Amino acid sequence: MMTNMTVLCVDDEKPMLSSIKRFLVSSGYNVQTAESGQAGLEILSNEPIDIVISDMRMPEMKGDEFLMNVAQNYPDTIRILLTGQSDQKNTINAINHGKIHHFFEKPWDRDLVVATLKILVEHLEIKREKSRLEKLNAEQNIELAALNSQLSEVNGSLEKKVVERTDKLAKARSDLEHTYTDLQKTYQDTVMVFTHLIDARKGQSRKSSRDIARLATLVAQALGLAPQQVEQVHYAGLLYNIGKIGFTSHLLNTAYADFDEEQLAIFNQYPALGEASLLALNFLNEAAQFIAAHQERLNGSGYPNQLKNDQIPLGAQILGIAVEYYQLQEGLVANSQYGETQAKNYIESKASEFFNPDVVEAFSEVIESLPPEEIDSKEPLAAWELRAGMVLARDLLTPGGRLLLTKDSQLVTEVIERLVGLEDKMPSHLLVYIK
């Protein structure tokens, strides 16, 4: 991936700096390095920096203090923190005061860093383009107003000029609308990238986050929630497990009832970690709140904060039931797997004690009439059969399950050529479903 983005890496350990620099340069970024927070601030004062990646533990000026300074003086710069598991307090301080966009625990996962940087860079570029178009729109509005005020004083030739200016203004507004549409698509792509990273940790035997999101969305619609709230419930269902990305495979595949005290203490923090991971993405603020509280229960027996009754957002109550229903069937709640009917009966038996009775009633109605998932009627194509202008009917994945392109993406010649080259290196064809 080629990019004109410049990254400043700050770490007092030279080997770590060298490692990060090699990795980022190989990924197409321009890289500057500094061995202290003060040295990093000097670089920021002398040249434009798009992304700052800072270690937490450094002498004199710690990473959270450095990122707080960056947030105050260079608010448009993307801020990322590298931290160890023992730095939780300082990490929270960096989130609250340094307003970091993301943090990675050491040792960091290269694929996760690449995917996250790509999303943050795309978001920054669209934000900059949106600002440019808004400024242009404002300038042209002023110009149009001035022309209108002079309309009574000029001859008929001015009408042509007004039409030309109006056309330019309409185009600017159209461009702005397209930018908003692109921003919405980027939001959806952001969520799907993280969803595939999460589901890749669970294995093919597990219900995907999309199954849980689908059920939660149908329940939210049955309860009559506003479309914006339904969308946030859907996003929360896709991302509810994001706080578990750093967990071991053993912890992920052990039933909750079988955890020892140490495992329980770690696991019970995943809703709060999930919320913290999404703080920098404003469009997911409400979904993050649902994720933070989806394991709370009406009687206060849930986690991580033992909330009760109306303290638990309705979206979190909906998500909690959807998660519980599928995880009971996967054997991740009790130490045995429930059947679909047994899991449904369990949810219904816990109405008023654990779950909101109104939500349970809507859930039961949805389960009884759950529509089947749409199945593509067309056969999948190989990469060499693709043509520019085709639109994906499904997410495009590698044979190993990694996300390449999201559903509804329109193919262009350059992308098709890359897919053909990628397919040549694979043991089997890509399965590309087209609308």
CSV table of C-alpha atoms in Angstrom, one decimal:
chain,number,residue,atom,x,y,z
A,1,MET,CA,0.0,0.0,0.0
A,2,MET,CA,1.4,3.3,-1.1
A,3,THR,CA,0.6,6.4,1.0
A,4,ASN,CA,1.8,10.0,1.4
A,5,MET,CA,1.2,9.8,5.1
A,6,THR,CA,4.0,10.6,7.5
A,7,VAL,CA,4.3,8.7,10.8
A,8,LEU,CA,6.3,9.8,13.8
A,9,CYS,CA,7.4,6.9,16.1
A,10,VAL,CA,8.5,7.8,19.6
A,11,ASP,CA,10.2,5.2,21.8
A,12,ASP,CA,13.3,5.3,24.0
A,13,GLU,CA,14.3,1.8,22.9
A,14,LYS,CA,16.3,2.0,19.7
A,15,PRO,CA,15.7,-1.7,18.6
A,16,MET,CA,12.0,-1.2,19.0
A,17,LEU,CA,12.2,2.1,17.0
A,18,SER,CA,14.1,0.3,14.2
A,19,SER,CA,11.6,-2.5,14.1
A,20,ILE,CA,8.6,-0.3,13.9
A,21,LYS,CA,10.3,1.9,11.2
A,22,ARG,CA,11.2,-1.1,9.0
A,23,PHE,CA,7.6,-2.4,9.3
A,24,LEU,CA,5.9,1.0,8.5
A,25,VAL,CA,8.3,1.8,5.6
A,26,SER,CA,7.6,-1.6,4.1
A,27,SER,CA,3.9,-0.8,4.3
A,28,GLY,CA,4.4,2.4,2.3
A,29,TYR,CA,4.6,5.1,5.0
A,30,ASN,CA,7.1,7.9,5.4
A,31,VAL,CA,8.6,7.5,8.9
A,32,GLN,CA,10.3,9.9,11.4
A,33,THR,CA,11.7,8.7,14.7
A,34,ALA,CA,12.4,10.2,18.1
A,35,GLU,CA,13.8,8.7,21.2
A,36,SER,CA,11.9,10.8,23.7
A,37,GLY,CA,8.7,12.8,24.0
A,38,GLN,CA,10.5,16.1,24.0
A,39,ALA,CA,12.4,15.2,20.8
A,40,GLY,CA,9.0,14.1,19.3
A,41,LEU,CA,7.5,17.5,20.1
A,42,GLU,CA,10.4,19.3,18.4
A,43,ILE,CA,9.8,17.3,15.2
A,44,LEU,CA,6.1,18.1,15.3
A,45,SER,CA,6.9,21.8,15.6
A,46,ASN,CA,9.1,21.8,12.5
A,47,GLU,CA,7.2,19.6,10.0
A,48,PRO,CA,3.7,18.2,9.3
A,49,ILE,CA,3.0,14.8,10.9
A,50,ASP,CA,-0.1,12.8,10.1
A,51,ILE,CA,0.2,9.9,12.6
A,52,VAL,CA,2.0,9.6,15.9
A,53,ILE,CA,2.8,6.2,17.5
A,54,SER,CA,4.2,6.5,21.0
A,55,ASP,CA,5.4,3.9,23.6
A,56,MET,CA,3.9,4.3,27.1
A,57,ARG,CA,6.9,3.8,29.2
A,58,MET,CA,9.6,6.4,28.6
A,59,PRO,CA,11.9,8.4,30.9
A,60,GLU,CA,11.2,12.1,31.7
A,61,MET,CA,8.0,12.3,29.6
A,62,LYS,CA,5.7,9.2,29.5
A,63,GLY,CA,3.6,8.3,26.5
A,64,ASP,CA,0.3,9.5,27.9
A,65,GLU,CA,1.8,12.9,28.8
A,66,PHE,CA,3.3,13.2,25.3
A,67,LEU,CA,0.1,12.3,23.6
A,68,MET,CA,-1.8,14.8,25.8
A,69,ASN,CA,0.5,17.5,24.5
A,70,VAL,CA,0.0,16.3,20.9
A,71,ALA,CA,-3.8,16.4,21.3
A,72,GLN,CA,-3.7,20.0,22.6
A,73,ASN,CA,-1.4,21.4,20.0
A,74,TYR,CA,-1.9,19.1,17.0
A,75,PRO,CA,-5.6,17.9,17.3
A,76,ASP,CA,-5.9,16.7,13.7
A,77,THR,CA,-2.9,14.3,14.1
A,78,ILE,CA,-3.8,10.6,14.6
A,79,ARG,CA,-2.6,9.4,18.0
A,80,ILE,CA,-1.8,5.8,18.7
A,81,LEU,CA,-0.3,4.3,22.0
A,82,LEU,CA,1.8,1.2,22.4
A,83,THR,CA,1.3,-0.2,25.9
A,84,GLY,CA,2.0,-3.3,28.1
A,85,GLN,CA,-0.7,-5.1,30.0
A,86,SER,CA,0.5,-3.5,33.3
A,87,ASP,CA,-0.1,0.0,32.0
A,88,GLN,CA,-3.9,0.0,32.2
A,89,LYS,CA,-4.2,3.1,34.5
A,90,ASN,CA,-1.9,5.1,32.2
A,91,THR,CA,-3.7,3.8,29.1
A,92,ILE,CA,-7.1,5.0,30.5
A,93,ASN,CA,-5.4,8.4,31.2
A,94,ALA,CA,-4.2,8.5,27.6
A,95,ILE,CA,-7.7,7.7,26.4
A,96,ASN,CA,-9.3,10.4,28.6
A,97,HIS,CA,-6.8,13.2,28.2
A,98,GLY,CA,-4.6,12.3,25.2
A,99,LYS,CA,-7.7,11.5,23.2
A,100,ILE,CA,-5.9,8.6,21.5
A,101,HIS,CA,-7.5,7.1,18.4
A,102,HIS,CA,-6.3,3.6,19.2
A,103,PHE,CA,-3.9,1.6,21.4
A,104,PHE,CA,-2.1,-1.7,20.9
A,105,GLU,CA,-0.8,-4.0,23.6
A,106,LYS,CA,2.6,-5.4,23.2
A,107,PRO,CA,3.5,-7.7,21.5
A,108,TRP,CA,1.4,-6.1,18.7
A,109,ASP,CA,-0.2,-8.0,15.9
A,110,ARG,CA,1.2,-6.8,12.5
A,111,ASP,CA,-2.0,-7.6,10.6
A,112,LEU,CA,-4.2,-5.8,13.1
A,113,VAL,CA,-1.8,-2.7,13.0
A,114,VAL,CA,-2.0,-2.7,9.2
A,115,ALA,CA,-5.8,-2.9,9.1
A,116,THR,CA,-6.2,-0.3,11.8
A,117,LEU,CA,-3.8,2.2,10.2
A,118,LYS,CA,-5.5,1.8,6.9
A,119,ILE,CA,-8.9,2.6,8.4
A,120,LEU,CA,-7.6,5.6,10.4
A,121,VAL,CA,-5.8,7.0,7.3
A,122,GLU,CA,-8.9,6.6,5.1
A,123,HIS,CA,-11.0,8.3,7.8
A,124,LEU,CA,-8.5,11.2,8.0
A,125,GLU,CA,-8.4,11.7,4.3
A,126,ILE,CA,-12.2,11.8,4.0
A,127,LYS,CA,-12.4,14.2,6.9
A,128,ARG,CA,-9.9,16.5,5.2
A,129,GLU,CA,-11.8,16.3,1.9
A,130,LYS,CA,-15.1,17.0,3.7
A,131,SER,CA,-13.6,20.1,5.3
A,132,ARG,CA,-12.3,21.3,1.9
A,133,LEU,CA,-15.7,20.9,0.3
A,134,GLU,CA,-17.5,22.6,3.2
A,135,LYS,CA,-15.2,25.5,2.9
A,136,LEU,CA,-15.8,25.7,-0.9
A,137,ASN,CA,-19.5,25.4,-0.3
A,138,ALA,CA,-19.5,28.3,2.2
A,139,GLU,CA,-17.4,30.5,-0.2
A,140,GLN,CA,-19.7,29.8,-3.1
A,141,ASN,CA,-22.8,30.5,-0.9
A,142,ILE,CA,-21.3,33.9,-0.1
A,143,GLU,CA,-20.5,34.5,-3.7
A,144,LEU,CA,-24.1,33.6,-4.8
A,145,ALA,CA,-25.6,35.9,-2.1
A,146,ALA,CA,-23.5,38.8,-3.4
A,147,LEU,CA,-24.7,38.1,-7.0
A,148,ASN,CA,-28.3,38.0,-5.9
A,149,SER,CA,-28.0,41.4,-4.2
A,150,GLN,CA,-26.8,42.9,-7.4
A,151,LEU,CA,-29.4,41.2,-9.6
A,152,SER,CA,-31.7,44.3,-9.7
A,153,GLU,CA,-28.8,46.5,-10.8
A,154,VAL,CA,-27.4,44.6,-13.7
A,155,ASN,CA,-28.7,43.7,-17.2
A,156,GLY,CA,-30.0,40.4,-18.5
A,157,SER,CA,-26.5,39.0,-19.1
A,158,LEU,CA,-26.1,38.6,-15.4
A,159,GLU,CA,-28.8,35.9,-15.5
A,160,LYS,CA,-26.3,33.6,-17.4
A,161,LYS,CA,-23.6,34.2,-14.8
A,162,VAL,CA,-26.0,33.4,-12.0
A,163,VAL,CA,-26.9,30.2,-13.7
A,164,GLU,CA,-23.2,29.3,-14.0
A,165,ARG,CA,-22.5,30.1,-10.4
A,166,THR,CA,-25.6,28.1,-9.3
A,167,ASP,CA,-24.4,25.1,-11.3
A,168,LYS,CA,-21.0,25.3,-9.6
A,169,LEU,CA,-22.7,25.5,-6.2
A,170,ALA,CA,-25.0,22.6,-7.1
A,171,LYS,CA,-21.9,20.6,-8.1
A,172,ALA,CA,-20.1,21.5,-4.9
A,173,ARG,CA,-23.1,20.3,-2.9
A,174,SER,CA,-23.3,17.1,-4.9
A,175,ASP,CA,-19.6,16.5,-4.2
A,176,LEU,CA,-20.3,17.1,-0.5
A,177,GLU,CA,-23.2,14.6,-0.6
A,178,HIS,CA,-20.9,12.0,-2.3
A,179,THR,CA,-18.3,12.6,0.4
A,180,TYR,CA,-20.9,11.9,3.1
A,181,THR,CA,-21.8,8.7,1.2
A,182,ASP,CA,-18.2,7.7,1.0
A,183,LEU,CA,-17.8,8.4,4.7
A,184,GLN,CA,-20.8,6.2,5.5
A,185,LYS,CA,-19.3,3.4,3.4
A,186,THR,CA,-16.0,3.9,5.2
A,187,TYR,CA,-17.8,3.5,8.5
A,188,GLN,CA,-19.4,0.2,7.3
A,189,ASP,CA,-16.0,-1.0,6.0
A,190,THR,CA,-14.4,-0.1,9.3
A,191,VAL,CA,-16.9,-2.2,11.2
A,192,MET,CA,-16.6,-5.2,8.8
A,193,VAL,CA,-12.8,-5.2,9.0
A,194,PHE,CA,-12.9,-5.5,12.8
A,195,THR,CA,-15.7,-8.0,12.6
A,196,HIS,CA,-13.7,-10.3,10.4
A,197,LEU,CA,-10.6,-9.9,12.7
A,198,ILE,CA,-12.8,-10.9,15.7
A,199,ASP,CA,-14.5,-13.9,13.9
A,200,ALA,CA,-11.1,-15.2,12.7
A,201,ARG,CA,-10.2,-15.8,16.3
A,202,LYS,CA,-13.3,-17.9,17.0
A,203,GLY,CA,-12.9,-20.5,14.3
A,204,GLN,CA,-15.5,-21.9,11.8
A,205,SER,CA,-17.5,-23.8,14.4
A,206,ARG,CA,-18.6,-20.6,16.1
A,207,LYS,CA,-21.6,-18.5,15.3
A,208,SER,CA,-20.3,-15.3,13.6
A,209,SER,CA,-20.8,-11.8,15.0
A,210,ARG,CA,-23.1,-11.2,12.0
A,211,ASP,CA,-25.5,-13.9,13.3
A,212,ILE,CA,-25.7,-12.1,16.6
A,213,ALA,CA,-26.0,-8.7,14.9
A,214,ARG,CA,-28.8,-10.1,12.7
A,215,LEU,CA,-30.8,-11.4,15.7
A,216,ALA,CA,-30.3,-8.2,17.8
A,217,THR,CA,-31.3,-6.0,14.8
A,218,LEU,CA,-34.6,-8.0,14.3
A,219,VAL,CA,-35.4,-7.7,18.0
A,220,ALA,CA,-34.7,-3.9,18.0
A,221,GLN,CA,-37.0,-3.5,15.0
A,222,ALA,CA,-39.7,-5.6,16.7
A,223,LEU,CA,-39.5,-3.2,19.7
A,224,GLY,CA,-40.0,-0.2,17.4
A,225,LEU,CA,-36.7,1.5,17.9
A,226,ALA,CA,-35.8,4.4,15.7
A,227,PRO,CA,-33.7,3.5,12.6
A,228,GLN,CA,-30.6,5.2,14.0
A,229,GLN,CA,-30.8,3.2,17.2
A,230,VAL,CA,-31.4,0.0,15.2
A,231,GLU,CA,-28.2,0.7,13.2
A,232,GLN,CA,-26.3,1.2,16.5
A,233,VAL,CA,-27.6,-2.1,17.8
A,234,HIS,CA,-26.5,-3.7,14.6
A,235,TYR,CA,-23.0,-2.3,14.9
A,236,ALA,CA,-22.8,-3.3,18.5
A,237,GLY,CA,-23.7,-6.9,17.5
A,238,LEU,CA,-20.9,-7.0,15.0
A,239,LEU,CA,-18.3,-5.6,17.4
A,240,TYR,CA,-19.4,-6.9,20.8
A,241,ASN,CA,-16.4,-9.2,21.0
A,242,ILE,CA,-13.8,-6.6,20.1
A,243,GLY,CA,-12.6,-6.4,23.7
A,244,LYS,CA,-11.4,-10.1,23.4
A,245,ILE,CA,-9.0,-9.6,20.6
A,246,GLY,CA,-6.0,-9.8,22.9
A,247,PHE,CA,-7.3,-12.8,24.8
A,248,THR,CA,-5.6,-16.3,24.5
A,249,SER,CA,-7.4,-19.0,22.5
A,250,HIS,CA,-7.8,-21.0,25.7
A,251,LEU,CA,-9.6,-18.2,27.4
A,252,LEU,CA,-11.8,-17.7,24.3
A,253,ASN,CA,-12.9,-21.3,24.2
A,254,THR,CA,-13.4,-22.0,27.9
A,255,ALA,CA,-17.0,-21.9,29.2
A,256,TYR,CA,-17.7,-19.0,31.6
A,257,ALA,CA,-18.7,-21.5,34.3
A,258,ASP,CA,-15.3,-23.2,34.2
A,259,PHE,CA,-13.1,-20.0,34.7
A,260,ASP,CA,-10.9,-19.8,37.8
A,261,GLU,CA,-10.7,-16.5,39.7
A,262,GLU,CA,-7.8,-15.1,37.6
A,263,GLN,CA,-9.4,-16.0,34.3
A,264,LEU,CA,-12.7,-14.5,35.5
A,265,ALA,CA,-11.1,-11.2,36.5
A,266,ILE,CA,-9.5,-10.9,33.0
A,267,PHE,CA,-12.6,-12.0,31.1
A,268,ASN,CA,-15.1,-9.7,32.9
A,269,GLN,CA,-13.2,-6.7,31.6
A,270,TYR,CA,-13.9,-7.4,27.9
A,271,PRO,CA,-17.0,-5.2,27.6
A,272,ALA,CA,-15.1,-2.2,29.1
A,273,LEU,CA,-12.1,-2.9,26.8
A,274,GLY,CA,-14.5,-3.1,23.8
A,275,GLU,CA,-15.9,0.3,24.7
A,276,ALA,CA,-12.4,1.8,25.1
A,277,SER,CA,-11.4,0.4,21.7
A,278,LEU,CA,-14.2,2.3,20.0
A,279,LEU,CA,-13.9,5.7,21.8
A,280,ALA,CA,-12.1,7.4,18.9
A,281,LEU,CA,-14.9,6.5,16.4
A,282,ASN,CA,-17.6,9.0,17.0
A,283,PHE,CA,-20.1,7.3,14.8
A,284,LEU,CA,-19.9,4.2,17.1
A,285,ASN,CA,-20.4,6.1,20.4
A,286,GLU,CA,-23.9,4.6,21.2
A,287,ALA,CA,-22.9,1.2,20.0
A,288,ALA,CA,-19.8,1.3,22.3
A,289,GLN,CA,-22.2,2.1,25.3
A,290,PHE,CA,-24.3,-1.0,24.3
A,291,ILE,CA,-21.2,-3.1,24.2
A,292,ALA,CA,-20.0,-1.8,27.6
A,293,ALA,CA,-23.2,-2.9,29.3
A,294,HIS,CA,-24.4,-6.0,27.4
A,295,GLN,CA,-23.3,-8.4,30.1
A,296,GLU,CA,-25.1,-6.5,32.9
A,297,ARG,CA,-28.3,-8.0,34.3
A,298,LEU,CA,-31.5,-6.5,35.8
A,299,ASN,CA,-30.8,-7.8,39.3
A,300,GLY,CA,-27.2,-6.4,39.4
A,301,SER,CA,-25.5,-9.8,39.0
A,302,GLY,CA,-23.9,-9.0,35.7
A,303,TYR,CA,-20.5,-7.4,34.8
A,304,PRO,CA,-18.3,-5.4,34.7
A,305,ASN,CA,-20.2,-2.7,36.7
A,306,GLN,CA,-23.2,-4.6,38.3
A,307,LEU,CA,-25.7,-2.1,36.8
A,308,LYS,CA,-29.4,-2.7,37.5
A,309,ASN,CA,-32.7,-2.1,35.7
A,310,ASP,CA,-32.9,1.2,33.9
A,311,GLN,CA,-29.2,1.8,34.4
A,312,ILE,CA,-28.7,-0.7,31.5
A,313,PRO,CA,-29.4,0.9,28.1
A,314,LEU,CA,-32.2,-0.8,26.1
A,315,GLY,CA,-29.7,-1.5,23.2
A,316,ALA,CA,-27.4,-3.3,25.7
A,317,GLN,CA,-30.3,-5.4,27.0
A,318,ILE,CA,-31.2,-6.4,23.4
A,319,LEU,CA,-27.6,-7.3,22.6
A,320,GLY,CA,-27.2,-9.2,25.9
A,321,ILE,CA,-30.1,-11.5,25.0
A,322,ALA,CA,-28.8,-12.2,21.5
A,323,VAL,CA,-25.3,-13.0,22.8
A,324,GLU,CA,-26.6,-15.2,25.6
A,325,TYR,CA,-28.9,-17.2,23.2
A,326,TYR,CA,-26.0,-18.1,20.8
A,327,GLN,CA,-23.3,-18.6,23.5
A,328,LEU,CA,-25.6,-21.0,25.3
A,329,GLN,CA,-25.7,-23.1,22.2
A,330,GLU,CA,-21.9,-22.9,21.8
A,331,GLY,CA,-21.2,-24.1,25.4
A,332,LEU,CA,-19.6,-20.8,26.4
A,333,VAL,CA,-22.0,-20.0,29.3
A,334,ALA,CA,-22.5,-23.4,31.0
A,335,ASN,CA,-20.2,-26.3,30.6
A,336,SER,CA,-22.6,-28.0,28.2
A,337,GLN,CA,-24.1,-27.0,24.8
A,338,TYR,CA,-27.8,-26.1,24.8
A,339,GLY,CA,-30.1,-26.8,21.8
A,340,GLU,CA,-32.0,-23.9,20.2
A,341,THR,CA,-35.2,-24.6,22.1
A,342,GLN,CA,-33.4,-25.2,25.4
A,343,ALA,CA,-31.5,-21.8,24.9
A,344,LYS,CA,-34.8,-20.0,24.1
A,345,ASN,CA,-36.5,-21.5,27.1
A,346,TYR,CA,-33.6,-20.5,29.4
A,347,ILE,CA,-33.9,-16.8,28.2
A,348,GLU,CA,-37.6,-16.8,28.8
A,349,SER,CA,-37.1,-18.3,32.3
A,350,LYS,CA,-34.8,-15.4,33.2
A,351,ALA,CA,-37.3,-12.7,32.3
A,352,SER,CA,-37.6,-10.0,35.1
A,353,GLU,CA,-34.6,-11.6,36.9
A,354,PHE,CA,-31.8,-11.1,34.3
A,355,PHE,CA,-33.6,-9.8,31.2
A,356,ASN,CA,-36.2,-7.1,30.4
A,357,PRO,CA,-39.6,-8.9,30.0
A,358,ASP,CA,-40.6,-6.7,27.0
A,359,VAL,CA,-37.3,-7.5,25.3
A,360,VAL,CA,-37.7,-11.2,26.0
A,361,GLU,CA,-41.2,-11.2,24.5
A,362,ALA,CA,-39.9,-9.5,21.3
A,363,PHE,CA,-37.0,-12.0,21.2
A,364,SER,CA,-39.3,-15.0,21.5
A,365,GLU,CA,-41.5,-13.7,18.6
A,366,VAL,CA,-38.5,-13.1,16.4
A,367,ILE,CA,-37.1,-16.6,17.1
A,368,GLU,CA,-40.4,-18.2,16.3
A,369,SER,CA,-40.5,-16.4,12.9
A,370,LEU,CA,-36.8,-16.0,12.2
A,371,PRO,CA,-36.4,-15.5,8.4
A,372,PRO,CA,-33.8,-17.6,6.6
A,373,GLU,CA,-30.7,-15.8,5.5
A,374,GLU,CA,-30.6,-14.8,1.8
A,375,ILE,CA,-28.7,-17.3,-0.4
A,376,ASP,CA,-27.1,-16.2,-3.6
A,377,SER,CA,-28.6,-17.9,-6.6
A,378,LYS,CA,-25.6,-17.3,-8.8
A,379,GLU,CA,-22.5,-19.4,-8.9
A,380,PRO,CA,-19.3,-17.7,-7.6
A,381,LEU,CA,-16.8,-16.5,-10.2
A,382,ALA,CA,-13.0,-16.8,-10.3
A,383,ALA,CA,-10.9,-13.6,-10.4
A,384,TRP,CA,-10.1,-13.9,-14.1
A,385,GLU,CA,-13.8,-14.0,-14.9
A,386,LEU,CA,-14.5,-10.6,-13.3
A,387,ARG,CA,-15.2,-7.4,-15.2
A,388,ALA,CA,-15.1,-3.7,-14.3
A,389,GLY,CA,-18.4,-2.4,-13.0
A,390,MET,CA,-19.5,-5.7,-11.3
A,391,VAL,CA,-20.8,-5.3,-7.7
A,392,LEU,CA,-20.0,-7.8,-4.9
A,393,ALA,CA,-23.0,-9.7,-3.4
A,394,ARG,CA,-21.0,-10.8,-0.4
A,395,ASP,CA,-17.8,-9.9,1.4
A,396,LEU,CA,-14.8,-11.2,-0.5
A,397,LEU,CA,-12.6,-13.4,1.7
A,398,THR,CA,-9.3,-15.3,1.2
A,399,PRO,CA,-9.5,-19.1,1.6
A,400,GLY,CA,-8.1,-18.4,5.1
A,401,GLY,CA,-11.0,-16.1,6.0
A,402,ARG,CA,-9.2,-12.7,5.7
A,403,LEU,CA,-11.4,-9.8,4.4
A,404,LEU,CA,-10.3,-8.4,1.0
A,405,LEU,CA,-13.4,-6.4,-0.1
A,406,THR,CA,-16.7,-5.7,1.5
A,407,LYS,CA,-20.2,-6.4,0.2
A,408,ASP,CA,-21.6,-3.8,-2.4
A,409,SER,CA,-18.0,-2.8,-3.5
A,410,GLN,CA,-17.9,-2.0,-7.2
A,411,LEU,CA,-15.0,-3.5,-9.0
A,412,VAL,CA,-12.6,-1.5,-11.1
A,413,THR,CA,-9.9,-2.7,-13.5
A,414,GLU,CA,-7.0,-2.1,-11.1
A,415,VAL,CA,-8.6,-4.0,-8.3
A,416,ILE,CA,-9.4,-7.0,-10.6
A,417,GLU,CA,-5.8,-7.1,-11.8
A,418,ARG,CA,-4.6,-7.3,-8.2
A,419,LEU,CA,-7.1,-10.1,-7.4
A,420,VAL,CA,-6.0,-12.1,-10.4
A,421,GLY,CA,-2.3,-11.7,-9.2
A,422,LEU,CA,-3.3,-12.7,-5.7
A,423,GLU,CA,-5.3,-15.7,-6.9
A,424,ASP,CA,-2.3,-17.0,-8.9
A,425,LYS,CA,-0.4,-17.3,-5.6
A,426,MET,CA,-3.2,-19.3,-3.9
A,427,PRO,CA,-3.8,-23.0,-3.8
A,428,SER,CA,-7.4,-22.5,-4.8
A,429,HIS,CA,-9.6,-20.0,-6.6
A,430,LEU,CA,-11.2,-17.0,-4.8
A,431,LEU,CA,-15.0,-17.4,-4.6
A,432,VAL,CA,-16.4,-14.1,-5.8
A,433,TYR,CA,-20.2,-13.6,-5.6
A,434,ILE,CA,-21.6,-11.0,-7.9
A,435,LYS,CA,-25.0,-9.3,-7.9
